[in-house]
């Protein structure tokens, strides 16, 4: 088994394109997923009628494989008038999948904000909106940070699944190059190393962010 | 969607249950070994354990499955897809279970181990009779959670030619043009299986509630 550096070099634009798409889907999907997950957690907490339907939706997303969700969206979508390009379907599916996990993290975070802090805010005459914005959200943000970082890193690996619905991200590009040139195993090794490095770097960056933000951790 | 199609999915779910159950069992044994190796006082062992956990947690399962499925024939080992699938799923899950158990081993009450030492237990006896059972109990919720992850991740073995639940739904969807119904039904079956594992986890937690640690 040998790596042909020339081959890798000549296909560099494809590899970088796939890598770029993986990064974009991961970052955009995580940001959108965090926003949506936060919204879901807030709605479940504050709007009584929405708690049960949203909880059911989250349970279904968290209890079924990501691949089945993608198939449902990509192959089932056209039957209900939702024909999406692979990239759009992939990004949408990835965002919805991530949002379910993020909302659960935020829900736990909301529950962990000490009751006394909220009561103190009420005693000082802050409105519910102010309590949310100035007490609950900042405290929760620091509490959920480790779980959030963990989830973001886990989701990086989930982007590989998008190759199955032909999203031209890193896994699809590199395995395509491998099978065209009969170096499938070598290309998969390269791919594994690529992801391993990305996950280690993302984990390291996350830990740096945690250390930086730990100084804001509320004393409980 | 007809009753007949649903029955085909249920039959295929049997294979998903088999692959997941075997992989979960292997991963528990392998994960225990890896976590004990990681906590070894010998630096080389600890490094090997940590590298294992880091690699198998850091590479997407899909890539691991493709690699194992394609690597084995190159090495002259000809195995059916289902074996490659179980190997891949077990190796990956073992890394996550090892990490869960590592946390449990680290939080073992020091006094229990000391008591066993005072009672004249050998290191191997302490491991088998004190550390492993208690670590398992402490880690049980995390272990059960990971088992549910394994069940869902088993849908990825459809890409290495194993005709389990996901692959069956896919094949039926392309021949009947009913993707919406078939994938929804497959999702429902996965959901039921996830709940079953969660319920089993709760039963085990209740049964293992001997004494307090």
Coordinates of C-alpha atoms in Angstrom, one line a residue, chain B:
Chain B
X1 CA -48.2 1.2 2.5
X2 CA -49.4 -2.3 3.0
X3 CA -49.2 -4.6 6.0
X4 CA -47.0 -6.9 3.9
X5 CA -44.4 -4.1 3.5
X6 CA -44.5 -3.4 7.2
X7 CA -43.9 -7.0 8.0
X8 CA -40.8 -7.0 5.7
X9 CA -39.5 -4.0 7.7
X10 CA -40.2 -5.8 11.0
X11 CA -38.2 -8.9 9.8
X12 CA -35.3 -6.6 8.7
X13 CA -35.5 -5.0 12.2
X14 CA -34.6 -8.4 13.6
X15 CA -31.2 -8.2 11.9
X16 CA -30.7 -4.6 13.2
X17 CA -31.4 -5.9 16.7
X18 CA -29.0 -8.8 16.2
X19 CA -26.2 -6.6 14.9
X20 CA -26.7 -4.0 17.6
X21 CA -27.0 -6.5 20.5
X22 CA -23.8 -8.3 19.5
X23 CA -21.9 -5.1 19.0
X24 CA -23.1 -3.6 22.3
X25 CA -22.0 -6.8 24.1
X26 CA -18.6 -6.9 22.5
X27 CA -18.1 -3.2 23.0
X28 CA -18.9 -3.5 26.8
X29 CA -16.2 -6.2 27.2
X30 CA -13.7 -4.4 24.9
X31 CA -14.5 -1.0 26.4
X32 CA -13.8 -2.3 29.9
X33 CA -10.5 -3.7 28.8
X34 CA -9.5 -0.4 27.1
X35 CA -10.5 1.7 30.0
X36 CA -8.5 -0.5 32.4
X37 CA -5.5 -0.3 30.1
X38 CA -5.9 3.5 29.9
X39 CA -5.7 3.7 33.7
X40 CA -2.6 1.5 33.8
X41 CA 0.4 2.9 35.7
X42 CA 2.6 2.0 32.7
X43 CA 2.8 5.0 30.4
X44 CA 3.0 2.9 27.2
X45 CA -0.2 1.1 28.1
X46 CA -2.0 4.3 29.1
X47 CA -0.9 5.9 25.9
X48 CA -2.1 3.0 23.8
X49 CA -5.5 3.1 25.5
X50 CA -5.9 6.8 25.1
X51 CA -4.9 6.6 21.4
X52 CA -7.5 3.9 20.8
X53 CA -10.2 6.0 22.4
X54 CA -9.1 9.2 20.6
X55 CA -9.0 7.5 17.2
X56 CA -12.2 5.6 17.3
X57 CA -14.1 8.5 18.8
X58 CA -12.5 11.0 16.4
X59 CA -13.2 9.2 13.1
X60 CA -16.8 9.1 11.7
X61 CA -18.3 5.6 12.1
X62 CA -19.2 5.7 8.4
X63 CA -15.5 6.1 7.5
X64 CA -14.5 3.4 9.9
X65 CA -17.0 1.0 8.5
X66 CA -15.9 1.7 4.9
X67 CA -12.3 1.3 5.9
X68 CA -12.8 -2.1 7.7
X69 CA -15.1 -3.4 4.9
X70 CA -12.5 -2.5 2.2
X71 CA -9.4 -3.2 4.2
X72 CA -10.1 -6.8 5.2
X73 CA -10.2 -8.2 1.7
X74 CA -6.9 -6.3 0.9
X75 CA -5.3 -8.1 3.9
X76 CA -6.5 -11.4 2.5
X77 CA -9.4 -11.8 5.0
X78 CA -12.6 -12.5 3.3
X79 CA -15.5 -11.9 5.6
X80 CA -19.2 -11.2 4.9
X81 CA -20.4 -7.6 5.2
X82 CA -22.3 -8.4 8.4
X83 CA -19.0 -9.4 10.2
X84 CA -17.2 -6.3 9.0
X85 CA -20.3 -4.3 10.2
X86 CA -20.2 -5.9 13.7
X87 CA -16.4 -5.4 14.0
X88 CA -16.7 -1.7 13.0
X89 CA -19.7 -1.0 15.2
X90 CA -18.0 -2.8 18.2
X91 CA -14.6 -1.1 17.8
X92 CA -16.3 2.4 17.7
X93 CA -18.8 1.8 20.5
X94 CA -16.0 0.3 22.6
X95 CA -14.1 3.6 22.5
X96 CA -17.2 5.5 23.7
X97 CA -17.9 2.9 26.4
X98 CA -14.3 3.0 27.5
X99 CA -14.5 6.8 28.0
X100 CA -17.7 6.4 30.0
X101 CA -16.1 3.7 32.2
X102 CA -12.9 5.7 32.6
X103 CA -15.0 8.4 34.2
X104 CA -16.6 5.8 36.5
X105 CA -13.3 4.3 37.4
X106 CA -11.9 7.7 38.3
X107 CA -14.8 8.4 40.6
X108 CA -14.6 5.1 42.5
X109 CA -14.7 5.8 46.3
X110 CA -11.0 5.4 47.3
X111 CA -12.1 3.8 50.6
X112 CA -13.6 0.7 49.0
X113 CA -10.4 -0.1 47.1
X114 CA -8.4 0.5 50.3
X115 CA -10.8 -1.8 52.3
X116 CA -10.3 -4.5 49.7
X117 CA -6.5 -4.0 49.9
X118 CA -6.7 -4.3 53.7
X119 CA -8.7 -7.5 53.4
X120 CA -5.8 -9.0 51.5
X121 CA -7.3 -9.0 48.0
X122 CA -4.8 -9.2 45.1
X123 CA -4.8 -6.4 42.5
X124 CA -6.6 -8.8 40.0
X125 CA -9.2 -9.6 42.6
X126 CA -9.8 -6.0 43.4
X127 CA -10.3 -5.3 39.8
X128 CA -12.7 -8.1 39.2
X129 CA -14.7 -8.0 42.5
X130 CA -14.6 -4.3 43.5
X131 CA -13.6 -1.9 40.8
X132 CA -15.3 -3.3 37.7
X133 CA -18.7 -4.1 39.3
X134 CA -18.9 -0.7 41.0
X135 CA -17.7 1.2 37.9
X136 CA -20.3 -0.5 35.8
X137 CA -23.0 0.5 38.3
X138 CA -21.8 4.1 38.4
X139 CA -21.6 4.3 34.6
X140 CA -24.8 2.4 33.9
X141 CA -26.9 5.4 32.7
X142 CA -24.1 6.5 30.3
X143 CA -23.6 2.9 29.1
X144 CA -27.3 2.5 28.3
X145 CA -27.3 5.8 26.5
X146 CA -24.4 4.7 24.4
X147 CA -26.2 1.4 23.6
X148 CA -29.1 3.5 22.2
X149 CA -26.5 5.4 20.1
X150 CA -25.2 2.1 18.8
X151 CA -28.6 1.0 17.8
X152 CA -29.1 4.2 15.8
X153 CA -25.6 4.1 14.4
X154 CA -26.3 0.6 13.1
X155 CA -28.3 2.2 10.3
X156 CA -24.9 3.1 8.8
X157 CA -24.0 -0.6 8.2
X158 CA -26.5 -0.4 5.3
X159 CA -23.6 1.2 3.3
X160 CA -21.5 -1.9 3.5
X161 CA -24.2 -4.1 2.0
X162 CA -25.9 -5.4 5.1
X163 CA -29.6 -5.6 4.4
X164 CA -30.9 -4.5 7.8
X165 CA -33.8 -2.2 8.6
X166 CA -32.4 1.0 6.9
X167 CA -31.3 -0.9 3.8
X168 CA -34.6 -2.8 3.5
X169 CA -36.5 0.5 3.8
X170 CA -34.3 2.0 1.1
X171 CA -34.7 -1.0 -1.3
X172 CA -38.5 -1.1 -0.8
X173 CA -38.7 2.7 -1.2
X174 CA -37.1 2.6 -4.6
X175 CA -39.2 -0.3 -5.8
X176 CA -42.6 0.9 -4.5
X177 CA -42.2 4.7 -4.7
X178 CA -43.4 5.1 -1.1
X179 CA -40.3 6.6 0.5
X180 CA -42.3 8.8 2.9
X181 CA -44.3 5.9 4.4
X182 CA -41.4 3.4 4.4
X183 CA -38.8 5.7 6.0
X184 CA -41.4 6.9 8.6
X185 CA -42.2 3.3 9.4
X186 CA -38.5 2.4 9.7
X187 CA -38.1 5.5 12.0
X188 CA -41.0 4.3 14.1
X189 CA -39.3 0.9 14.5
X190 CA -36.0 2.5 15.5
X191 CA -37.9 4.7 18.0
X192 CA -39.6 1.6 19.6
X193 CA -36.2 -0.2 19.8
X194 CA -34.6 2.9 21.4
X195 CA -37.3 3.0 24.0
X196 CA -36.8 -0.8 24.6
X197 CA -33.1 -0.3 25.3
X198 CA -33.9 2.7 27.6
X199 CA -36.4 0.6 29.5
X200 CA -33.9 -2.2 29.9
X201 CA -31.4 0.3 31.2
X202 CA -33.9 1.5 33.8
X203 CA -34.7 -2.1 34.8
X204 CA -31.0 -2.8 35.3
X205 CA -30.5 0.4 37.2
X206 CA -33.2 -0.7 39.6
X207 CA -31.9 -4.2 40.0
X208 CA -28.3 -3.0 40.6
X209 CA -29.4 -0.7 43.4
X210 CA -27.8 -2.9 46.0
X211 CA -26.1 -0.9 48.8
X212 CA -25.0 2.7 48.4
X213 CA -21.7 3.8 47.1

